[in-house]
Amino acid sequence: MKKYFSKIGSFYALSVLDEVPIRAAALSYSLIFSVIPILYFCILTISLVVVGSDTESALFEILSQNFNEDVANFFRASIDAFRVHEPPLGSFIAGIIVLLVAASNYFYRLNESFRIIFKVARIKRAIFSAILRRIISLIYVILFMIILLATLNAHLFATALTSKLGLVFGEYSLAVSLFTAVWTVGILTLITSLFYRTLSHFYLSWSTSVLSAMLVSSCLYIANVLLNAFFRSPLSVTAFGFASLIALILLWVYYTHYVFLMGSLVAKEMEESL
């Protein structure tokens, strides 16, 4: 066990001077330009394909809680305008292609980050490999949409269960807080382990991927709780607080990727130690 943790420590020491901070910054930059196309493509598809006001309401509620109410209103207005005007089929297909390409860029960069961190050589057929990685990235966008849809439906169940727990134990009771924490960490663990399992270039086992993803998700959840506490504080509405808020959000995006990439190194070491 001591040998295992010493290796983890050496990984951390190397990552501070090596590729992890660089790749985390590159992914953060890529996410800024990819997150809106990813969300818009998912929201547009769900709103047009999935019939049900409950699911759509849950979608905008999640956006309000995890991003901002203005962001949720922007997407809601865009979807309503799309339904009213009904653009021509050609422009609709062209718009979907642009959204898919922009959204897939993030997953392409994520795959490249794993390859660089794990020092995996490029395939000699560079053009074929690049096309293949782009196709895989498109699959991840579609898969992300499916996970989001499943999360929305599960969110309806979780909201109903949380309301019942709130009536029984109190709205801010330990039981409600514990259920919310377990639910959030579970969703993060599912998505993170899926990335570790399929994008790591080392074909990690499910058990190793899930265990490492659980550790990473727990760290991210704790940081998210602290960040939300600052959002609700009176300091956030002042000029100094608003500037600090922007800095914290940028740092949050960066360190989310940093912890995520470090978790992949931990998963690799766990796989080799077992």
PDB file of C-alpha atoms in Angstrom:
ATOM      1  CA  MET A   1       0.000   0.000   0.000  1.00  0.00           C
ATOM      2  CA  LYS A   2       2.852   2.379   0.856  1.00  0.00           C
ATOM      3  CA  LYS A   3       4.469   1.656  -2.497  1.00  0.00           C
ATOM      4  CA  TYR A   4       1.172   2.342  -4.247  1.00  0.00           C
ATOM      5  CA  PHE A   5       0.695   5.764  -2.626  1.00  0.00           C
ATOM      6  CA  SER A   6       4.331   6.682  -3.255  1.00  0.00           C
ATOM      7  CA  LYS A   7       3.735   6.047  -6.956  1.00  0.00           C
ATOM      8  CA  ILE A   8       0.631   8.213  -6.857  1.00  0.00           C
ATOM      9  CA  GLY A   9       2.720  10.951  -5.228  1.00  0.00           C
ATOM     10  CA  SER A  10       5.348  10.649  -7.936  1.00  0.00           C
ATOM     11  CA  PHE A  11       2.622  10.943 -10.583  1.00  0.00           C
ATOM     12  CA  TYR A  12       1.444  14.172  -8.948  1.00  0.00           C
ATOM     13  CA  ALA A  13       4.980  15.567  -8.758  1.00  0.00           C
ATOM     14  CA  LEU A  14       5.537  14.814 -12.435  1.00  0.00           C
ATOM     15  CA  SER A  15       2.184  16.224 -13.462  1.00  0.00           C
ATOM     16  CA  VAL A  16       2.952  19.586 -11.867  1.00  0.00           C
ATOM     17  CA  LEU A  17       5.951  19.964 -14.186  1.00  0.00           C
ATOM     18  CA  ASP A  18       4.678  17.889 -17.104  1.00  0.00           C
ATOM     19  CA  GLU A  19       1.666  17.729 -19.389  1.00  0.00           C
ATOM     20  CA  VAL A  20      -1.368  17.682 -17.066  1.00  0.00           C
ATOM     21  CA  PRO A  21      -1.537  21.451 -16.347  1.00  0.00           C
ATOM     22  CA  ILE A  22      -0.977  22.246 -20.031  1.00  0.00           C
ATOM     23  CA  ARG A  23      -3.653  19.825 -21.198  1.00  0.00           C
ATOM     24  CA  ALA A  24      -6.074  21.004 -18.492  1.00  0.00           C
ATOM     25  CA  ALA A  25      -5.689  24.594 -19.703  1.00  0.00           C
ATOM     26  CA  ALA A  26      -6.148  23.531 -23.338  1.00  0.00           C
ATOM     27  CA  LEU A  27      -9.302  21.572 -22.488  1.00  0.00           C
ATOM     28  CA  SER A  28     -10.679  24.507 -20.505  1.00  0.00           C
ATOM     29  CA  TYR A  29     -10.137  26.785 -23.493  1.00  0.00           C
ATOM     30  CA  SER A  30     -11.789  24.250 -25.803  1.00  0.00           C
ATOM     31  CA  LEU A  31     -14.749  23.800 -23.451  1.00  0.00           C
ATOM     32  CA  ILE A  32     -15.554  27.521 -23.571  1.00  0.00           C
ATOM     33  CA  PHE A  33     -16.200  27.222 -27.316  1.00  0.00           C
ATOM     34  CA  SER A  34     -17.764  23.746 -27.205  1.00  0.00           C
ATOM     35  CA  VAL A  35     -20.129  23.758 -24.231  1.00  0.00           C
ATOM     36  CA  ILE A  36     -22.754  26.014 -25.866  1.00  0.00           C
ATOM     37  CA  PRO A  37     -22.935  23.948 -29.113  1.00  0.00           C
ATOM     38  CA  ILE A  38     -23.073  20.710 -27.082  1.00  0.00           C
ATOM     39  CA  LEU A  39     -25.882  21.965 -24.867  1.00  0.00           C
ATOM     40  CA  TYR A  40     -27.783  23.590 -27.721  1.00  0.00           C
ATOM     41  CA  PHE A  41     -27.627  20.464 -29.873  1.00  0.00           C
ATOM     42  CA  CYS A  42     -28.815  18.286 -26.985  1.00  0.00           C
ATOM     43  CA  ILE A  43     -31.570  20.702 -25.963  1.00  0.00           C
ATOM     44  CA  LEU A  44     -32.781  21.172 -29.538  1.00  0.00           C
ATOM     45  CA  THR A  45     -32.893  17.429 -30.178  1.00  0.00           C
ATOM     46  CA  ILE A  46     -34.631  16.639 -26.904  1.00  0.00           C
ATOM     47  CA  SER A  47     -37.159  19.438 -27.364  1.00  0.00           C
ATOM     48  CA  LEU A  48     -38.030  18.376 -30.926  1.00  0.00           C
ATOM     49  CA  VAL A  49     -37.888  14.593 -30.533  1.00  0.00           C
ATOM     50  CA  VAL A  50     -38.994  13.990 -26.958  1.00  0.00           C
ATOM     51  CA  VAL A  51     -42.631  14.852 -26.383  1.00  0.00           C
ATOM     52  CA  GLY A  52     -43.361  15.786 -22.806  1.00  0.00           C
ATOM     53  CA  SER A  53     -43.502  19.074 -20.964  1.00  0.00           C
ATOM     54  CA  ASP A  54     -42.190  17.486 -17.753  1.00  0.00           C
ATOM     55  CA  THR A  55     -38.922  16.436 -19.381  1.00  0.00           C
ATOM     56  CA  GLU A  56     -38.426  19.832 -21.020  1.00  0.00           C
ATOM     57  CA  SER A  57     -39.212  21.647 -17.761  1.00  0.00           C
ATOM     58  CA  ALA A  58     -36.702  19.445 -15.947  1.00  0.00           C
ATOM     59  CA  LEU A  59     -34.113  20.301 -18.594  1.00  0.00           C
ATOM     60  CA  PHE A  60     -34.453  24.052 -18.081  1.00  0.00           C
ATOM     61  CA  GLU A  61     -34.560  23.571 -14.311  1.00  0.00           C
ATOM     62  CA  ILE A  62     -31.217  21.759 -14.418  1.00  0.00           C
ATOM     63  CA  LEU A  63     -29.785  24.572 -16.558  1.00  0.00           C
ATOM     64  CA  SER A  64     -31.032  27.165 -14.064  1.00  0.00           C
ATOM     65  CA  GLN A  65     -29.562  25.289 -11.104  1.00  0.00           C
ATOM     66  CA  ASN A  66     -26.191  24.377 -12.621  1.00  0.00           C
ATOM     67  CA  PHE A  67     -25.538  27.349 -14.891  1.00  0.00           C
ATOM     68  CA  ASN A  68     -27.682  30.430 -14.642  1.00  0.00           C
ATOM     69  CA  GLU A  69     -31.322  31.411 -15.043  1.00  0.00           C
ATOM     70  CA  ASP A  70     -30.398  33.762 -17.897  1.00  0.00           C
ATOM     71  CA  VAL A  71     -28.726  30.852 -19.723  1.00  0.00           C
ATOM     72  CA  ALA A  72     -31.870  28.738 -19.309  1.00  0.00           C
ATOM     73  CA  ASN A  73     -34.055  31.603 -20.587  1.00  0.00           C
ATOM     74  CA  PHE A  74     -31.759  32.073 -23.604  1.00  0.00           C
ATOM     75  CA  PHE A  75     -32.113  28.415 -24.591  1.00  0.00           C
ATOM     76  CA  ARG A  76     -35.854  28.477 -23.951  1.00  0.00           C
ATOM     77  CA  ALA A  77     -36.306  31.544 -26.198  1.00  0.00           C
ATOM     78  CA  SER A  78     -34.162  29.948 -28.928  1.00  0.00           C
ATOM     79  CA  ILE A  79     -36.216  26.747 -28.917  1.00  0.00           C
ATOM     80  CA  ASP A  80     -39.501  28.694 -28.960  1.00  0.00           C
ATOM     81  CA  ALA A  81     -38.275  30.816 -31.896  1.00  0.00           C
ATOM     82  CA  PHE A  82     -37.227  27.672 -33.756  1.00  0.00           C
ATOM     83  CA  ARG A  83     -40.676  26.158 -33.336  1.00  0.00           C
ATOM     84  CA  VAL A  84     -42.429  29.322 -34.499  1.00  0.00           C
ATOM     85  CA  HIS A  85     -40.359  30.073 -37.604  1.00  0.00           C
ATOM     86  CA  GLU A  86     -39.571  26.498 -38.744  1.00  0.00           C
ATOM     87  CA  PRO A  87     -36.438  27.148 -40.867  1.00  0.00           C
ATOM     88  CA  PRO A  88     -35.951  25.370 -44.240  1.00  0.00           C
ATOM     89  CA  LEU A  89     -34.682  21.804 -44.120  1.00  0.00           C
ATOM     90  CA  GLY A  90     -31.383  22.702 -45.818  1.00  0.00           C
ATOM     91  CA  SER A  91     -30.465  25.407 -43.308  1.00  0.00           C
ATOM     92  CA  PHE A  92     -31.586  23.155 -40.459  1.00  0.00           C
ATOM     93  CA  ILE A  93     -29.280  20.324 -41.611  1.00  0.00           C
ATOM     94  CA  ALA A  94     -26.400  22.779 -42.148  1.00  0.00           C
ATOM     95  CA  GLY A  95     -26.911  24.174 -38.647  1.00  0.00           C
ATOM     96  CA  ILE A  96     -26.947  20.687 -37.124  1.00  0.00           C
ATOM     97  CA  ILE A  97     -23.681  19.823 -38.910  1.00  0.00           C
ATOM     98  CA  VAL A  98     -22.021  23.001 -37.598  1.00  0.00           C
ATOM     99  CA  LEU A  99     -23.221  22.224 -34.071  1.00  0.00           C
ATOM    100  CA  LEU A 100     -21.985  18.627 -34.278  1.00  0.00           C
ATOM    101  CA  VAL A 101     -18.537  19.639 -35.535  1.00  0.00           C
ATOM    102  CA  ALA A 102     -18.179  22.342 -32.870  1.00  0.00           C
ATOM    103  CA  ALA A 103     -19.436  20.045 -30.122  1.00  0.00           C
ATOM    104  CA  SER A 104     -17.219  17.146 -31.179  1.00  0.00           C
ATOM    105  CA  ASN A 105     -14.109  19.346 -30.964  1.00  0.00           C
ATOM    106  CA  TYR A 106     -14.083  19.104 -27.168  1.00  0.00           C
ATOM    107  CA  PHE A 107     -14.181  15.300 -27.118  1.00  0.00           C
ATOM    108  CA  TYR A 108     -11.505  15.228 -29.813  1.00  0.00           C
ATOM    109  CA  ARG A 109      -9.249  17.394 -27.619  1.00  0.00           C
ATOM    110  CA  LEU A 110     -10.041  15.211 -24.619  1.00  0.00           C
ATOM    111  CA  ASN A 111      -8.958  12.104 -26.520  1.00  0.00           C
ATOM    112  CA  GLU A 112      -5.764  13.852 -27.603  1.00  0.00           C
ATOM    113  CA  SER A 113      -5.045  14.878 -24.007  1.00  0.00           C
ATOM    114  CA  PHE A 114      -5.211  11.270 -22.855  1.00  0.00           C
ATOM    115  CA  ARG A 115      -2.909  10.236 -25.700  1.00  0.00           C
ATOM    116  CA  ILE A 116      -0.324  12.880 -24.797  1.00  0.00           C
ATOM    117  CA  ILE A 117      -0.462  12.273 -21.029  1.00  0.00           C
ATOM    118  CA  PHE A 118      -0.120   8.507 -21.422  1.00  0.00           C
ATOM    119  CA  LYS A 119       2.529   9.021 -24.127  1.00  0.00           C
ATOM    120  CA  VAL A 120       0.749   6.881 -26.704  1.00  0.00           C
ATOM    121  CA  ALA A 121       2.275   7.152 -30.172  1.00  0.00           C
ATOM    122  CA  ARG A 122       0.157   8.405 -33.031  1.00  0.00           C
ATOM    123  CA  ILE A 123      -1.042   5.908 -35.600  1.00  0.00           C
ATOM    124  CA  LYS A 124       1.059   6.137 -38.755  1.00  0.00           C
ATOM    125  CA  ARG A 125      -1.996   6.588 -40.947  1.00  0.00           C
ATOM    126  CA  ALA A 126      -2.513  10.098 -39.599  1.00  0.00           C
ATOM    127  CA  ILE A 127      -5.368  11.155 -41.901  1.00  0.00           C
ATOM    128  CA  PHE A 128      -7.361   7.974 -41.299  1.00  0.00           C
ATOM    129  CA  SER A 129      -6.693   8.226 -37.554  1.00  0.00           C
ATOM    130  CA  ALA A 130      -7.855  11.861 -37.423  1.00  0.00           C
ATOM    131  CA  ILE A 131     -11.070  11.024 -39.289  1.00  0.00           C
ATOM    132  CA  LEU A 132     -11.680   8.056 -36.991  1.00  0.00           C
ATOM    133  CA  ARG A 133     -11.191  10.180 -33.865  1.00  0.00           C
ATOM    134  CA  ARG A 134     -13.613  12.779 -35.228  1.00  0.00           C
ATOM    135  CA  ILE A 135     -16.216  10.076 -35.825  1.00  0.00           C
ATOM    136  CA  ILE A 136     -15.690   8.780 -32.295  1.00  0.00           C
ATOM    137  CA  SER A 137     -16.091  12.337 -30.993  1.00  0.00           C
ATOM    138  CA  LEU A 138     -19.412  12.640 -32.830  1.00  0.00           C
ATOM    139  CA  ILE A 139     -20.522   9.393 -31.210  1.00  0.00           C
ATOM    140  CA  TYR A 140     -19.639  10.881 -27.828  1.00  0.00           C
ATOM    141  CA  VAL A 141     -21.808  13.918 -28.516  1.00  0.00           C
ATOM    142  CA  ILE A 142     -24.758  11.640 -29.296  1.00  0.00           C
ATOM    143  CA  LEU A 143     -23.947   9.489 -26.266  1.00  0.00           C
ATOM    144  CA  PHE A 144     -23.797  12.614 -24.108  1.00  0.00           C
ATOM    145  CA  MET A 145     -27.252  13.538 -25.373  1.00  0.00           C
ATOM    146  CA  ILE A 146     -28.596  10.085 -24.432  1.00  0.00           C
ATOM    147  CA  ILE A 147     -27.041  10.337 -20.957  1.00  0.00           C
ATOM    148  CA  LEU A 148     -28.526  13.814 -20.564  1.00  0.00           C
ATOM    149  CA  LEU A 149     -31.958  12.516 -21.550  1.00  0.00           C
ATOM    150  CA  ALA A 150     -31.672   9.638 -19.071  1.00  0.00           C
ATOM    151  CA  THR A 151     -30.498  12.094 -16.414  1.00  0.00           C
ATOM    152  CA  LEU A 152     -33.499  14.327 -17.046  1.00  0.00           C
ATOM    153  CA  ASN A 153     -35.961  11.482 -16.614  1.00  0.00           C
ATOM    154  CA  ALA A 154     -34.137  10.320 -13.513  1.00  0.00           C
ATOM    155  CA  HIS A 155     -34.112  13.924 -12.287  1.00  0.00           C
ATOM    156  CA  LEU A 156     -37.909  13.905 -12.318  1.00  0.00           C
ATOM    157  CA  PHE A 157     -37.872  10.843 -10.072  1.00  0.00           C
ATOM    158  CA  ALA A 158     -35.154  12.327  -7.849  1.00  0.00           C
ATOM    159  CA  THR A 159     -37.068  15.606  -7.493  1.00  0.00           C
ATOM    160  CA  ALA A 160     -40.239  13.772  -6.495  1.00  0.00           C
ATOM    161  CA  LEU A 161     -38.334  11.627  -4.007  1.00  0.00           C
ATOM    162  CA  THR A 162     -36.526  14.661  -2.586  1.00  0.00           C
ATOM    163  CA  SER A 163     -39.869  16.421  -2.093  1.00  0.00           C
ATOM    164  CA  LYS A 164     -41.223  13.411  -0.223  1.00  0.00           C
ATOM    165  CA  LEU A 165     -38.094  13.253   1.927  1.00  0.00           C
ATOM    166  CA  GLY A 166     -38.446  16.978   2.575  1.00  0.00           C
ATOM    167  CA  LEU A 167     -42.017  16.504   3.783  1.00  0.00           C
ATOM    168  CA  VAL A 168     -40.975  13.671   6.088  1.00  0.00           C
ATOM    169  CA  PHE A 169     -37.612  14.885   7.405  1.00  0.00           C
ATOM    170  CA  GLY A 170     -37.657  18.618   6.610  1.00  0.00           C
ATOM    171  CA  GLU A 171     -36.557  20.509   3.511  1.00  0.00           C
ATOM    172  CA  TYR A 172     -32.975  21.049   4.683  1.00  0.00           C
ATOM    173  CA  SER A 173     -32.576  17.850   6.685  1.00  0.00           C
ATOM    174  CA  LEU A 174     -29.549  15.570   6.627  1.00  0.00           C
ATOM    175  CA  ALA A 175     -31.486  12.887   4.713  1.00  0.00           C
ATOM    176  CA  VAL A 176     -32.335  15.266   1.861  1.00  0.00           C
ATOM    177  CA  SER A 177     -28.776  16.635   1.684  1.00  0.00           C
ATOM    178  CA  LEU A 178     -27.324  13.122   1.742  1.00  0.00           C
ATOM    179  CA  PHE A 179     -29.643  11.929  -1.021  1.00  0.00           C
ATOM    180  CA  THR A 180     -28.771  14.954  -3.191  1.00  0.00           C
ATOM    181  CA  ALA A 181     -25.040  14.402  -2.651  1.00  0.00           C
ATOM    182  CA  VAL A 182     -25.206  10.685  -3.461  1.00  0.00           C
ATOM    183  CA  TRP A 183     -27.328  11.343  -6.537  1.00  0.00           C
ATOM    184  CA  THR A 184     -24.998  14.053  -7.899  1.00  0.00           C
ATOM    185  CA  VAL A 185     -21.811  12.073  -7.236  1.00  0.00           C
ATOM    186  CA  GLY A 186     -23.425   9.031  -8.845  1.00  0.00           C
ATOM    187  CA  ILE A 187     -24.166  10.885 -12.086  1.00  0.00           C
ATOM    188  CA  LEU A 188     -20.649  12.364 -12.182  1.00  0.00           C
ATOM    189  CA  THR A 189     -19.164   8.928 -11.491  1.00  0.00           C
ATOM    190  CA  LEU A 190     -21.131   7.380 -14.348  1.00  0.00           C
ATOM    191  CA  ILE A 191     -19.979   9.945 -16.907  1.00  0.00           C
ATOM    192  CA  THR A 192     -16.369  10.079 -15.663  1.00  0.00           C
ATOM    193  CA  SER A 193     -15.954   6.294 -15.550  1.00  0.00           C
ATOM    194  CA  LEU A 194     -17.336   6.077 -19.082  1.00  0.00           C
ATOM    195  CA  PHE A 195     -14.648   8.475 -20.288  1.00  0.00           C
ATOM    196  CA  TYR A 196     -11.896   6.639 -18.390  1.00  0.00           C
ATOM    197  CA  ARG A 197     -13.057   3.301 -19.762  1.00  0.00           C
ATOM    198  CA  THR A 198     -13.233   4.307 -23.410  1.00  0.00           C
ATOM    199  CA  LEU A 199     -10.822   7.227 -23.929  1.00  0.00           C
ATOM    200  CA  SER A 200      -7.872   6.306 -21.729  1.00  0.00           C
ATOM    201  CA  HIS A 201      -5.866   4.432 -24.433  1.00  0.00           C
ATOM    202  CA  PHE A 202      -5.183   1.756 -21.800  1.00  0.00           C
ATOM    203  CA  TYR A 203      -8.541  -0.068 -21.843  1.00  0.00           C
ATOM    204  CA  LEU A 204      -9.005   0.181 -18.087  1.00  0.00           C
ATOM    205  CA  SER A 205     -11.356  -2.274 -16.412  1.00  0.00           C
ATOM    206  CA  TRP A 206     -14.788  -1.092 -15.294  1.00  0.00           C
ATOM    207  CA  SER A 207     -13.956  -1.621 -11.606  1.00  0.00           C
ATOM    208  CA  THR A 208     -10.832   0.547 -11.797  1.00  0.00           C
ATOM    209  CA  SER A 209     -12.576   3.199 -13.880  1.00  0.00           C
ATOM    210  CA  VAL A 210     -15.550   3.412 -11.511  1.00  0.00           C
ATOM    211  CA  LEU A 211     -13.400   3.542  -8.355  1.00  0.00           C
ATOM    212  CA  SER A 212     -11.168   6.296  -9.700  1.00  0.00           C
ATOM    213  CA  ALA A 213     -14.172   8.166 -11.106  1.00  0.00           C
ATOM    214  CA  MET A 214     -15.860   7.988  -7.704  1.00  0.00           C
ATOM    215  CA  LEU A 215     -12.857   9.646  -6.035  1.00  0.00           C
ATOM    216  CA  VAL A 216     -12.730  12.351  -8.709  1.00  0.00           C
ATOM    217  CA  SER A 217     -16.500  12.962  -8.572  1.00  0.00           C
ATOM    218  CA  SER A 218     -16.420  13.318  -4.784  1.00  0.00           C
ATOM    219  CA  CYS A 219     -13.686  15.969  -5.027  1.00  0.00           C
ATOM    220  CA  LEU A 220     -15.607  17.835  -7.729  1.00  0.00           C
ATOM    221  CA  TYR A 221     -18.840  17.713  -5.735  1.00  0.00           C
ATOM    222  CA  ILE A 222     -17.194  19.176  -2.626  1.00  0.00           C
ATOM    223  CA  ALA A 223     -15.669  21.978  -4.714  1.00  0.00           C
ATOM    224  CA  ASN A 224     -19.045  22.605  -6.342  1.00  0.00           C
ATOM    225  CA  VAL A 225     -20.750  22.906  -2.945  1.00  0.00           C
ATOM    226  CA  LEU A 226     -18.182  25.489  -1.842  1.00  0.00           C
ATOM    227  CA  LEU A 227     -18.584  27.419  -5.109  1.00  0.00           C
ATOM    228  CA  ASN A 228     -22.383  27.460  -4.798  1.00  0.00           C
ATOM    229  CA  ALA A 229     -22.033  28.703  -1.224  1.00  0.00           C
ATOM    230  CA  PHE A 230     -20.116  31.704  -2.575  1.00  0.00           C
ATOM    231  CA  PHE A 231     -22.816  32.235  -5.238  1.00  0.00           C
ATOM    232  CA  ARG A 232     -25.448  32.599  -2.512  1.00  0.00           C
ATOM    233  CA  SER A 233     -23.370  34.834  -0.258  1.00  0.00           C
ATOM    234  CA  PRO A 234     -23.945  38.628  -0.127  1.00  0.00           C
ATOM    235  CA  LEU A 235     -20.335  39.124  -1.263  1.00  0.00           C
ATOM    236  CA  SER A 236     -21.114  37.811  -4.770  1.00  0.00           C
ATOM    237  CA  VAL A 237     -23.373  40.798  -5.618  1.00  0.00           C
ATOM    238  CA  THR A 238     -20.676  43.407  -4.931  1.00  0.00           C
ATOM    239  CA  ALA A 239     -18.233  44.618  -7.589  1.00  0.00           C
ATOM    240  CA  PHE A 240     -15.362  42.804  -5.882  1.00  0.00           C
ATOM    241  CA  GLY A 241     -17.510  39.716  -5.461  1.00  0.00           C
ATOM    242  CA  PHE A 242     -18.528  39.698  -9.136  1.00  0.00           C
ATOM    243  CA  ALA A 243     -14.899  39.907 -10.251  1.00  0.00           C
ATOM    244  CA  SER A 244     -14.021  37.132  -7.823  1.00  0.00           C
ATOM    245  CA  LEU A 245     -16.942  35.115  -9.165  1.00  0.00           C
ATOM    246  CA  ILE A 246     -15.608  35.245 -12.727  1.00  0.00           C
ATOM    247  CA  ALA A 247     -12.145  34.244 -11.521  1.00  0.00           C
ATOM    248  CA  LEU A 248     -13.593  31.371  -9.482  1.00  0.00           C
ATOM    249  CA  ILE A 249     -15.598  30.058 -12.430  1.00  0.00           C
ATOM    250  CA  LEU A 250     -12.515  30.072 -14.672  1.00  0.00           C
ATOM    251  CA  LEU A 251     -10.477  28.369 -11.957  1.00  0.00           C
ATOM    252  CA  TRP A 252     -13.307  25.881 -11.437  1.00  0.00           C
ATOM    253  CA  VAL A 253     -13.267  24.941 -15.151  1.00  0.00           C
ATOM    254  CA  TYR A 254      -9.475  24.581 -15.109  1.00  0.00           C
ATOM    255  CA  TYR A 255      -9.191  22.534 -11.921  1.00  0.00           C
ATOM    256  CA  THR A 256     -12.118  20.322 -12.952  1.00  0.00           C
ATOM    257  CA  HIS A 257     -10.064  19.219 -15.949  1.00  0.00           C
ATOM    258  CA  TYR A 258      -6.916  19.023 -13.823  1.00  0.00           C
ATOM    259  CA  VAL A 259      -8.554  16.691 -11.293  1.00  0.00           C
ATOM    260  CA  PHE A 260     -10.179  14.707 -14.109  1.00  0.00           C
ATOM    261  CA  LEU A 261      -6.840  14.114 -15.859  1.00  0.00           C
ATOM    262  CA  MET A 262      -5.085  13.303 -12.579  1.00  0.00           C
ATOM    263  CA  GLY A 263      -7.807  10.759 -11.899  1.00  0.00           C
ATOM    264  CA  SER A 264      -6.931   9.008 -15.145  1.00  0.00           C
ATOM    265  CA  LEU A 265      -3.319   8.656 -13.962  1.00  0.00           C
ATOM    266  CA  VAL A 266      -4.550   7.258 -10.655  1.00  0.00           C
ATOM    267  CA  ALA A 267      -6.770   4.794 -12.532  1.00  0.00           C
ATOM    268  CA  LYS A 268      -3.824   3.671 -14.661  1.00  0.00           C
ATOM    269  CA  GLU A 269      -1.666   3.092 -11.586  1.00  0.00           C
ATOM    270  CA  MET A 270      -4.475   1.198  -9.848  1.00  0.00           C
ATOM    271  CA  GLU A 271      -4.893  -1.001 -12.925  1.00  0.00           C
ATOM    272  CA  GLU A 272      -1.193  -1.865 -12.986  1.00  0.00           C
ATOM    273  CA  SER A 273      -1.046  -2.478  -9.218  1.00  0.00           C
ATOM    274  CA  LEU A 274      -3.978  -4.920  -9.101  1.00  0.00           C
TER     275      LEU A 274
END
